[in-house]
Amino acid sequence: MTDDLNKSQLKIETLLAQAGSRWDTRTGAVSMPIYQTATFGHPALGQSTGFDYTRSSNPTRSALEDLLARLENGARGFAFSSGLAAIDTLMHIFAPGDRVIVSEDIYGGTFRLFEKVLRPLGIITVPVDTSDINAVRAAIDPSVKGLFVESPTNPMLKVADLPALAALSKAQGWTFIVDNTFLTPFFQRPLDIGADVSVYSGTKYLSGHNDVLAGAIVVKDPVLAERIAFLQNAVGAVLAPQDSWLLLRGLKTLPLRLRRQEESALKISRWLMDQRWVTKVHYPGLSTHSGHARLQAQAGGFGGMISFEVCRIDMVKTALERVKVFIFAESLGGVESLITYPPVQTHADISPAERARLGITDRLLRLSIGVEDAGDLIADLEQAFNGAV
Ligand SMILES: *Cc1c(COP(=O)(O)O)cnc(C)c1O
C-alpha cells in the first residue's frame, strides 16, 4: 500500500483507472475519500497538517488536481466549480488595457463572459479565425498579451494549428491558452505541443455523466502556476469535495468512453453524409473535413461531437420533438447522447448576423454522441428526421 509506482512511466489509461486510489495510506481506501469539511484543526500554533481551509486546499480536490497536472505533464492542476469559473479566474492574469486574441466561434458562454463581463473591465478580447494563422498574425499588436484558442471549435469543429500558434505566441511573448474541453488530455495534450495553459469545462467529457458542473486549469510554468494558485484561493470559485470525487470517479473511464464515442460518431457522421435531407456534416474524423489531417498530426483522436445542417428550417422543430433516444438538451460529453440547437441554446448570445458569418445557421444541429448502441442512435435520427422531411 505504498505510492512507490513510478507514475511518470505509466500510460494515461493506468493513471486514469486508478484516479484517487492509493491516496489514503492510513486506511488503504481504494476510492478517494470525500473530505467533507470546510476547515482543518491545527496541531499547535504555527503548525498545519498541510490543510487549513477548503477554499485554499482540500485532500479530495488535491487528489484530483495532482492527477490533472500529471495527465499532461503540467506543473500544477486546479479544479473549479464550473468551466466558466475556471476561465474567469484565469483571465485575472490579464490587466485592464490588455488585449487577448480569441477564437471567433468560441463556446457561447465564454463569448458572453469575454464581451459582457471582461470587456467593461478593460480586458479586450479580439475574435479571429484561429484556424487561420494569418488571421492571428494580422491581429498582432503591442497590447496583445494572450491567445485563447478552442480547438476543435464549437459548434463548427474547426481545427487550429496548435504547434504553429505556440511558436507564434512564444515569439510574441503571449500567454497561449487552449480550451481542451472537446478532446481532453486523453486525445490532445496542449502543454506538450507548446501551450502555456489548458483549460476545461469538466462538466463535459472529463466527468462524462451529465451529473456535475466542474472546471479545470493545468499550467506548465511553475511561476504562472503560483499565480493561478493565488487567484484560485483569492477568487474562491473552487470545486467542492463531493464534486471533486464525482470528477475523479468519472475520469477513471475517460479512455473507454471517448473511444466508444469516437467510434460511434464516425459511424453516425458517415450515415448522415448519405441522407438526402442533410446538406452539410462537420466531423473532424471524416477525411473530407478541413481539419482532419491537422488533427491527425497533433492529437490522438477526433472526439465525439458532430454538427450538421438539414435542408429546411421547419424540419428542426419537428425532429427535435420526435427524437426518442437522443435527449434534446444543451451540454455535451456525457454517456447520454444529446441533440442541441446551437442558434437558440448554446449560441443565443451571439448576434444573428455574426452567427450567419460563422456558419451557425438556423438549420444547424449539434450532436454529442454518448455510449449507447450506435445502431439505436442512427435508427432514432432516421425516424425523427425522415418523419420531418
Ligand atoms: C461548456 C463549455 C464551457 C463552459 O463550461 P461550464 O462548465 O458550463 O461552465 C467552456 N468551454 C467549452 C468548450 C464548453 O463546452
Tab-separated table of C-alpha atoms and ligand atoms in Angstrom:
chain	number	residue	atom	x	y	z
A	1	MET	CA	0.000	0.000	0.000
A	2	THR	CA	2.701	2.453	-0.927
A	3	ASP	CA	2.843	5.127	-3.568
A	4	ASP	CA	6.138	3.812	-4.919
A	5	LEU	CA	4.907	3.334	-8.502
A	6	ASN	CA	6.912	5.466	-10.853
A	7	LYS	CA	3.876	7.292	-12.149
A	8	SER	CA	5.759	9.147	-14.868
A	9	GLN	CA	6.265	5.812	-16.661
A	10	LEU	CA	2.617	4.781	-16.591
A	11	LYS	CA	0.273	5.112	-19.550
A	12	ILE	CA	-2.591	7.575	-19.309
A	13	GLU	CA	-5.178	4.739	-19.115
A	14	THR	CA	-3.454	3.379	-16.000
A	15	LEU	CA	-3.242	6.773	-14.299
A	16	LEU	CA	-6.922	7.376	-15.039
A	17	ALA	CA	-8.182	3.954	-13.943
A	18	GLN	CA	-6.539	4.488	-10.541
A	19	ALA	CA	-7.651	8.116	-10.178
A	20	GLY	CA	-7.590	8.890	-6.448
A	21	SER	CA	-6.591	5.345	-5.465
A	22	ARG	CA	-3.576	4.751	-3.134
A	23	TRP	CA	-4.006	8.210	-1.726
A	24	ASP	CA	-5.371	7.316	1.694
A	25	THR	CA	-2.407	5.477	3.193
A	26	ARG	CA	-3.994	5.374	6.669
A	27	THR	CA	-6.924	3.094	5.688
A	28	GLY	CA	-5.982	1.875	2.206
A	29	ALA	CA	-9.322	3.092	0.794
A	30	VAL	CA	-9.346	2.213	-2.911
A	31	SER	CA	-11.781	5.017	-3.689
A	32	MET	CA	-10.602	8.501	-2.704
A	33	PRO	CA	-12.414	9.568	0.495
A	34	ILE	CA	-14.613	12.658	0.306
A	35	TYR	CA	-13.220	15.098	2.863
A	36	GLN	CA	-16.485	16.900	3.505
A	37	THR	CA	-15.022	19.550	5.756
A	38	ALA	CA	-14.696	23.310	5.459
A	39	THR	CA	-11.758	23.650	7.830
A	40	PHE	CA	-8.935	21.631	9.438
A	41	GLY	CA	-7.667	21.682	13.025
A	42	HIS	CA	-4.118	22.799	13.714
A	43	PRO	CA	-1.844	20.626	15.917
A	44	ALA	CA	-0.281	23.731	17.516
A	45	LEU	CA	0.448	27.385	16.930
A	46	GLY	CA	2.388	27.757	13.677
A	47	GLN	CA	1.725	24.134	12.691
A	48	SER	CA	-0.540	22.723	9.990
A	49	THR	CA	-1.414	19.259	8.663
A	50	GLY	CA	-0.906	20.776	5.217
A	51	PHE	CA	-4.591	21.624	5.078
A	52	ASP	CA	-6.092	24.753	6.658
A	53	TYR	CA	-9.322	25.754	4.935
A	54	THR	CA	-11.057	24.064	1.991
A	55	ARG	CA	-11.059	27.135	-0.289
A	56	SER	CA	-7.223	27.003	-0.148
A	57	SER	CA	-6.985	23.225	-0.438
A	58	ASN	CA	-8.851	20.031	0.363
A	59	PRO	CA	-7.481	16.457	0.123
A	60	THR	CA	-10.200	15.240	-2.296
A	61	ARG	CA	-9.643	18.224	-4.567
A	62	SER	CA	-5.846	17.837	-4.243
A	63	ALA	CA	-6.024	14.208	-5.434
A	64	LEU	CA	-7.932	15.428	-8.488
A	65	GLU	CA	-5.638	18.404	-9.119
A	66	ASP	CA	-2.476	16.258	-8.852
A	67	LEU	CA	-3.911	13.836	-11.394
A	68	LEU	CA	-4.924	16.632	-13.792
A	69	ALA	CA	-1.363	18.007	-13.718
A	70	ARG	CA	0.149	14.560	-14.235
A	71	LEU	CA	-2.088	13.745	-17.225
A	72	GLU	CA	-0.471	16.449	-19.322
A	73	ASN	CA	2.896	16.985	-17.668
A	74	GLY	CA	1.850	20.277	-16.103
A	75	ALA	CA	3.466	21.979	-13.106
A	76	ARG	CA	0.086	22.133	-11.349
A	77	GLY	CA	-3.614	21.483	-11.919
A	78	PHE	CA	-6.537	23.406	-10.409
A	79	ALA	CA	-10.203	22.463	-10.091
A	80	PHE	CA	-13.062	24.971	-10.208
A	81	SER	CA	-16.818	24.993	-9.685
A	82	SER	CA	-17.504	25.247	-13.460
A	83	GLY	CA	-15.677	25.723	-16.737
A	84	LEU	CA	-16.621	29.400	-16.778
A	85	ALA	CA	-15.384	29.812	-13.186
A	86	ALA	CA	-12.026	28.397	-14.363
A	87	ILE	CA	-11.882	30.709	-17.389
A	88	ASP	CA	-12.922	33.764	-15.354
A	89	THR	CA	-10.244	33.062	-12.721
A	90	LEU	CA	-7.648	32.501	-15.431
A	91	MET	CA	-8.466	35.785	-17.177
A	92	HIS	CA	-7.454	37.623	-13.963
A	93	ILE	CA	-3.833	37.151	-15.091
A	94	PHE	CA	-4.548	39.963	-17.562
A	95	ALA	CA	-4.825	43.665	-16.668
A	96	PRO	CA	-7.058	46.478	-17.969
A	97	GLY	CA	-5.752	47.567	-21.364
A	98	ASP	CA	-4.519	44.095	-22.285
A	99	ARG	CA	-5.841	42.501	-25.456
A	100	VAL	CA	-6.351	38.784	-25.867
A	101	ILE	CA	-6.841	37.206	-29.289
A	102	VAL	CA	-9.617	34.576	-29.083
A	103	SER	CA	-11.169	32.018	-31.434
A	104	GLU	CA	-14.189	33.604	-33.093
A	105	ASP	CA	-16.522	30.600	-32.882
A	106	ILE	CA	-15.862	30.010	-29.219
A	107	TYR	CA	-18.338	28.437	-26.716
A	108	GLY	CA	-21.264	30.867	-26.302
A	109	GLY	CA	-20.858	31.243	-22.531
A	110	THR	CA	-17.142	32.065	-22.888
A	111	PHE	CA	-18.058	34.653	-25.530
A	112	ARG	CA	-20.601	36.202	-23.129
A	113	LEU	CA	-18.009	36.293	-20.296
A	114	PHE	CA	-15.476	37.994	-22.576
A	115	GLU	CA	-17.884	40.502	-24.122
A	116	LYS	CA	-20.278	41.347	-21.299
A	117	VAL	CA	-18.127	40.931	-18.182
A	118	LEU	CA	-14.431	41.331	-19.046
A	119	ARG	CA	-14.669	43.970	-21.788
A	120	PRO	CA	-16.340	46.530	-19.460
A	121	LEU	CA	-13.455	45.875	-17.032
A	122	GLY	CA	-10.930	46.774	-19.745
A	123	ILE	CA	-9.766	43.323	-20.883
A	124	ILE	CA	-10.410	43.422	-24.613
A	125	THR	CA	-10.826	40.163	-26.486
A	126	VAL	CA	-10.242	40.207	-30.242
A	127	PRO	CA	-12.141	37.419	-32.045
A	128	VAL	CA	-10.352	35.948	-35.076
A	129	ASP	CA	-10.495	32.706	-37.052
A	130	THR	CA	-7.717	30.922	-35.160
A	131	SER	CA	-7.775	28.012	-37.631
A	132	ASP	CA	-6.060	30.513	-39.986
A	133	ILE	CA	-2.655	31.549	-38.601
A	134	ASN	CA	-2.523	34.524	-40.988
A	135	ALA	CA	-5.671	35.898	-39.363
A	136	VAL	CA	-3.920	35.587	-35.986
A	137	ARG	CA	-0.785	37.302	-37.364
A	138	ALA	CA	-2.949	40.150	-38.696
A	139	ALA	CA	-4.125	40.828	-35.125
A	140	ILE	CA	-0.563	41.243	-33.723
A	141	ASP	CA	-0.343	44.433	-31.679
A	142	PRO	CA	1.841	45.508	-28.725
A	143	SER	CA	-1.194	45.482	-26.410
A	144	VAL	CA	-1.904	41.793	-27.151
A	145	LYS	CA	-0.826	39.720	-24.132
A	146	GLY	CA	-2.554	36.414	-24.733
A	147	LEU	CA	-4.044	33.979	-27.227
A	148	PHE	CA	-7.098	31.916	-26.206
A	149	VAL	CA	-7.931	29.111	-28.611
A	150	GLU	CA	-10.652	26.499	-28.694
A	151	SER	CA	-9.770	23.562	-30.947
A	152	PRO	CA	-11.800	21.933	-32.322
A	153	THR	CA	-14.273	24.805	-32.053
A	154	ASN	CA	-17.892	24.700	-31.047
A	155	PRO	CA	-20.099	24.025	-32.989
A	156	MET	CA	-18.227	24.246	-36.328
A	157	LEU	CA	-15.369	21.934	-35.251
A	158	LYS	CA	-12.656	23.995	-36.899
A	159	VAL	CA	-9.127	22.874	-36.030
A	160	ALA	CA	-6.276	25.271	-35.183
A	161	ASP	CA	-2.596	24.532	-35.878
A	162	LEU	CA	-1.593	24.413	-32.205
A	163	PRO	CA	2.203	23.926	-32.654
A	164	ALA	CA	2.356	26.884	-35.083
A	165	LEU	CA	0.263	29.075	-32.774
A	166	ALA	CA	2.518	28.048	-29.855
A	167	ALA	CA	5.613	29.159	-31.803
A	168	LEU	CA	3.970	32.474	-32.715
A	169	SER	CA	2.869	33.052	-29.088
A	170	LYS	CA	6.364	32.336	-27.836
A	171	ALA	CA	7.902	34.767	-30.314
A	172	GLN	CA	5.381	37.456	-29.320
A	173	GLY	CA	5.622	36.785	-25.562
A	174	TRP	CA	1.902	35.899	-25.342
A	175	THR	CA	0.358	33.522	-22.840
A	176	PHE	CA	-1.071	30.735	-25.012
A	177	ILE	CA	-4.256	29.185	-23.587
A	178	VAL	CA	-6.098	26.221	-25.125
A	179	ASP	CA	-9.662	25.271	-24.176
A	180	ASN	CA	-9.250	21.498	-24.482
A	181	THR	CA	-12.782	20.565	-23.371
A	182	PHE	CA	-13.676	18.722	-26.593
A	183	LEU	CA	-10.689	16.364	-26.829
A	184	THR	CA	-9.461	16.121	-23.200
A	185	PRO	CA	-5.887	15.091	-22.258
A	186	PHE	CA	-6.683	11.589	-23.499
A	187	PHE	CA	-6.774	12.756	-27.123
A	188	GLN	CA	-4.862	16.073	-27.039
A	189	ARG	CA	-2.232	17.435	-24.655
A	190	PRO	CA	-1.805	21.154	-25.418
A	191	LEU	CA	1.068	21.677	-22.946
A	192	ASP	CA	3.134	19.027	-24.728
A	193	ILE	CA	2.729	20.889	-28.022
A	194	GLY	CA	3.704	24.305	-26.723
A	195	ALA	CA	0.699	25.832	-24.925
A	196	ASP	CA	1.174	27.539	-21.554
A	197	VAL	CA	-2.236	26.742	-20.100
A	198	SER	CA	-5.003	24.278	-20.846
A	199	VAL	CA	-8.474	24.934	-19.546
A	200	TYR	CA	-11.527	22.670	-19.323
A	201	SER	CA	-15.174	22.502	-18.699
A	202	GLY	CA	-15.021	19.366	-16.541
A	203	THR	CA	-18.812	19.260	-16.865
A	204	LYS	CA	-18.336	17.618	-20.262
A	205	TYR	CA	-16.053	14.665	-21.127
A	206	LEU	CA	-13.822	14.728	-18.019
A	207	SER	CA	-16.714	13.893	-15.683
A	208	GLY	CA	-18.700	12.330	-18.522
A	209	HIS	CA	-22.032	11.547	-16.872
A	210	ASN	CA	-24.021	14.788	-17.148
A	211	ASP	CA	-24.166	14.885	-13.359
A	212	VAL	CA	-21.717	17.545	-12.166
A	213	LEU	CA	-20.578	21.064	-13.043
A	214	ALA	CA	-16.792	21.470	-12.913
A	215	GLY	CA	-13.849	23.301	-14.461
A	216	ALA	CA	-10.086	22.840	-14.567
A	217	ILE	CA	-6.850	24.620	-15.401
A	218	VAL	CA	-3.455	22.980	-15.968
A	219	VAL	CA	-0.344	25.161	-16.170
A	220	LYS	CA	3.126	24.343	-17.481
A	221	ASP	CA	5.295	27.035	-15.932
A	222	PRO	CA	5.712	26.884	-12.104
A	223	VAL	CA	5.743	30.693	-11.795
A	224	LEU	CA	2.430	31.062	-13.656
A	225	ALA	CA	1.114	28.120	-11.598
A	226	GLU	CA	1.869	30.086	-8.402
A	227	ARG	CA	-0.166	32.996	-9.766
A	228	ILE	CA	-3.120	30.715	-10.606
A	229	ALA	CA	-2.903	29.114	-7.140
A	230	PHE	CA	-3.108	32.601	-5.629
A	231	LEU	CA	-6.074	33.522	-7.850
A	232	GLN	CA	-7.897	30.236	-7.177
A	233	ASN	CA	-7.822	30.944	-3.446
A	234	ALA	CA	-8.360	34.708	-3.758
A	235	VAL	CA	-11.337	34.484	-6.153
A	236	GLY	CA	-12.726	31.368	-4.451
A	237	ALA	CA	-14.647	29.578	-7.244
A	238	VAL	CA	-13.267	26.183	-6.166
A	239	LEU	CA	-14.687	22.698	-6.805
A	240	ALA	CA	-16.414	21.256	-3.710
A	241	PRO	CA	-15.168	17.945	-2.169
A	242	GLN	CA	-18.176	15.878	-3.288
A	243	ASP	CA	-17.944	17.231	-6.846
A	244	SER	CA	-14.172	16.627	-6.871
A	245	TRP	CA	-14.934	12.995	-6.062
A	246	LEU	CA	-17.502	12.788	-8.883
A	247	LEU	CA	-14.904	14.113	-11.313
A	248	LEU	CA	-12.278	11.592	-10.078
A	249	ARG	CA	-14.853	8.837	-10.443
A	250	GLY	CA	-15.752	9.937	-13.991
A	251	LEU	CA	-12.111	10.220	-15.074
A	252	LYS	CA	-11.490	6.523	-14.402
A	253	THR	CA	-13.437	5.566	-17.546
A	254	LEU	CA	-12.452	8.514	-19.772
A	255	PRO	CA	-10.485	6.403	-22.321
A	256	LEU	CA	-13.267	3.797	-22.595
A	257	ARG	CA	-15.940	6.429	-23.050
A	258	LEU	CA	-14.020	8.533	-25.549
A	259	ARG	CA	-13.006	5.631	-27.762
A	260	ARG	CA	-16.580	4.380	-27.902
A	261	GLN	CA	-17.978	7.886	-28.503
A	262	GLU	CA	-15.480	8.473	-31.304
A	263	GLU	CA	-16.249	5.138	-32.968
A	264	SER	CA	-19.994	5.852	-32.934
A	265	ALA	CA	-19.510	9.476	-34.044
A	266	LEU	CA	-17.668	8.282	-37.141
A	267	LYS	CA	-20.444	5.792	-37.994
A	268	ILE	CA	-23.160	8.391	-37.436
A	269	SER	CA	-21.416	11.144	-39.399
A	270	ARG	CA	-20.891	8.741	-42.345
A	271	TRP	CA	-24.567	7.801	-42.195
A	272	LEU	CA	-25.563	11.482	-42.093
A	273	MET	CA	-23.490	12.155	-45.224
A	274	ASP	CA	-25.746	9.715	-47.114
A	275	GLN	CA	-29.074	11.264	-46.113
A	276	ARG	CA	-30.899	13.351	-48.721
A	277	TRP	CA	-32.153	15.825	-46.060
A	278	VAL	CA	-28.612	16.615	-44.859
A	279	THR	CA	-26.756	19.439	-46.636
A	280	LYS	CA	-23.545	19.572	-44.533
A	281	VAL	CA	-21.775	17.367	-41.979
A	282	HIS	CA	-18.973	18.699	-39.764
A	283	TYR	CA	-16.986	15.904	-38.077
A	284	PRO	CA	-13.167	16.070	-37.968
A	285	GLY	CA	-12.904	12.278	-38.237
A	286	LEU	CA	-14.222	12.437	-41.809
A	287	SER	CA	-11.346	12.627	-44.283
A	288	THR	CA	-13.284	15.385	-46.115
A	289	HIS	CA	-13.251	17.657	-43.038
A	290	SER	CA	-10.955	20.709	-43.319
A	291	GLY	CA	-9.180	19.937	-40.028
A	292	HIS	CA	-8.801	16.164	-40.474
A	293	ALA	CA	-5.090	15.999	-41.363
A	294	ARG	CA	-4.133	18.664	-38.838
A	295	LEU	CA	-5.906	16.872	-36.013
A	296	GLN	CA	-4.351	13.584	-37.042
A	297	ALA	CA	-0.923	15.225	-36.694
A	298	GLN	CA	-1.423	16.959	-33.348
A	299	ALA	CA	-3.986	14.810	-31.489
A	300	GLY	CA	-4.711	11.160	-30.782
A	301	GLY	CA	-8.376	11.236	-31.793
A	302	PHE	CA	-11.246	13.194	-33.312
A	303	GLY	CA	-13.741	13.207	-30.446
A	304	GLY	CA	-17.460	12.601	-30.267
A	305	MET	CA	-19.006	15.891	-31.440
A	306	ILE	CA	-20.785	16.307	-34.772
A	307	SER	CA	-22.684	19.217	-36.253
A	308	PHE	CA	-24.825	19.039	-39.379
A	309	GLU	CA	-27.202	21.109	-41.438
A	310	VAL	CA	-30.607	19.989	-42.639
A	311	CYS	CA	-32.199	21.207	-45.874
A	312	ARG	CA	-35.159	23.084	-44.377
A	313	ILE	CA	-35.571	25.073	-41.155
A	314	ASP	CA	-39.064	23.653	-40.401
A	315	MET	CA	-37.513	20.164	-40.065
A	316	VAL	CA	-35.635	21.273	-36.936
A	317	LYS	CA	-38.669	21.770	-34.689
A	318	THR	CA	-40.389	18.575	-35.830
A	319	ALA	CA	-37.289	16.415	-35.483
A	320	LEU	CA	-36.472	17.802	-32.009
A	321	GLU	CA	-39.970	16.775	-30.905
A	322	ARG	CA	-39.639	13.316	-32.454
A	323	VAL	CA	-36.261	12.144	-31.062
A	324	LYS	CA	-36.673	9.314	-28.530
A	325	VAL	CA	-33.118	8.103	-27.773
A	326	PHE	CA	-31.247	11.403	-28.234
A	327	ILE	CA	-32.158	13.850	-25.478
A	328	PHE	CA	-32.900	17.394	-26.622
A	329	ALA	CA	-30.688	19.327	-24.198
A	330	GLU	CA	-27.664	21.596	-24.084
A	331	SER	CA	-24.256	20.353	-22.900
A	332	LEU	CA	-22.106	17.552	-24.277
A	333	GLY	CA	-19.551	14.891	-23.466
A	334	GLY	CA	-21.690	12.588	-21.299
A	335	VAL	CA	-22.629	8.939	-21.665
A	336	GLU	CA	-26.131	10.012	-22.784
A	337	SER	CA	-26.379	11.262	-26.379
A	338	LEU	CA	-27.695	14.811	-26.664
A	339	ILE	CA	-29.010	16.841	-29.579
A	340	THR	CA	-28.654	20.616	-29.374
A	341	TYR	CA	-29.886	23.506	-31.497
A	342	PRO	CA	-26.938	25.959	-31.230
A	343	PRO	CA	-28.571	29.193	-32.523
A	344	VAL	CA	-31.243	29.028	-29.800
A	345	GLN	CA	-29.407	27.202	-26.998
A	346	THR	CA	-25.625	27.456	-26.734
A	347	HIS	CA	-25.027	30.403	-29.094
A	348	ALA	CA	-28.035	32.667	-28.380
A	349	ASP	CA	-25.742	35.425	-27.072
A	350	ILE	CA	-24.094	35.836	-30.476
A	351	SER	CA	-25.910	38.212	-32.870
A	352	PRO	CA	-27.809	36.645	-35.814
A	353	ALA	CA	-25.525	38.421	-38.316
A	354	GLU	CA	-22.406	37.117	-36.577
A	355	ARG	CA	-23.858	33.600	-36.349
A	356	ALA	CA	-24.587	33.665	-40.085
A	357	ARG	CA	-20.993	34.730	-40.802
A	358	LEU	CA	-19.640	31.865	-38.664
A	359	GLY	CA	-21.873	29.315	-40.410
A	360	ILE	CA	-24.111	28.751	-37.365
A	361	THR	CA	-27.268	28.836	-39.491
A	362	ASP	CA	-30.837	28.226	-38.332
A	363	ARG	CA	-30.570	24.788	-39.989
A	364	LEU	CA	-27.577	23.646	-37.907
A	365	LEU	CA	-27.901	20.971	-35.227
A	366	ARG	CA	-25.214	19.565	-32.926
A	367	LEU	CA	-24.883	16.007	-31.660
A	368	SER	CA	-22.932	14.878	-28.630
A	369	ILE	CA	-22.560	11.148	-29.093
A	370	GLY	CA	-22.853	9.050	-25.936
A	371	VAL	CA	-22.091	5.403	-25.312
A	372	GLU	CA	-25.441	3.897	-26.394
A	373	ASP	CA	-25.589	1.396	-29.265
A	374	ALA	CA	-24.720	3.271	-32.476
A	375	GLY	CA	-27.451	1.419	-34.400
A	376	ASP	CA	-30.076	2.636	-31.927
A	377	LEU	CA	-28.804	6.204	-32.323
A	378	ILE	CA	-28.924	6.028	-36.123
A	379	ALA	CA	-32.412	4.491	-36.078
A	380	ASP	CA	-33.561	7.296	-33.810
A	381	LEU	CA	-32.230	10.012	-36.146
A	382	GLU	CA	-33.773	8.180	-39.073
A	383	GLN	CA	-37.280	8.057	-37.591
A	384	ALA	CA	-37.082	11.621	-36.262
A	385	PHE	CA	-35.816	13.287	-39.440
A	386	ASN	CA	-37.496	11.113	-42.057
A	387	GLY	CA	-40.751	11.868	-40.269
A	388	ALA	CA	-39.910	15.585	-40.519
A	389	VAL	CA	-38.886	15.810	-44.187
B	1	LIG	C1	-19.340	24.032	-21.550
B	1	LIG	C2	-18.116	24.689	-22.031
B	1	LIG	C3	-17.520	25.726	-21.300
B	1	LIG	C4	-18.138	26.271	-20.023
B	1	LIG	O1	-18.136	25.311	-19.002
B	1	LIG	P1	-19.228	25.218	-17.821
B	1	LIG	O2	-18.789	24.038	-17.052
B	1	LIG	O3	-20.577	25.066	-18.479
B	1	LIG	O4	-19.152	26.500	-17.069
B	1	LIG	C5	-16.342	26.263	-21.782
B	1	LIG	N1	-15.775	25.817	-22.931
B	1	LIG	C6	-16.327	24.827	-23.664
B	1	LIG	C7	-15.666	24.389	-24.912
B	1	LIG	C8	-17.518	24.234	-23.245
B	1	LIG	O5	-18.069	23.264	-23.980
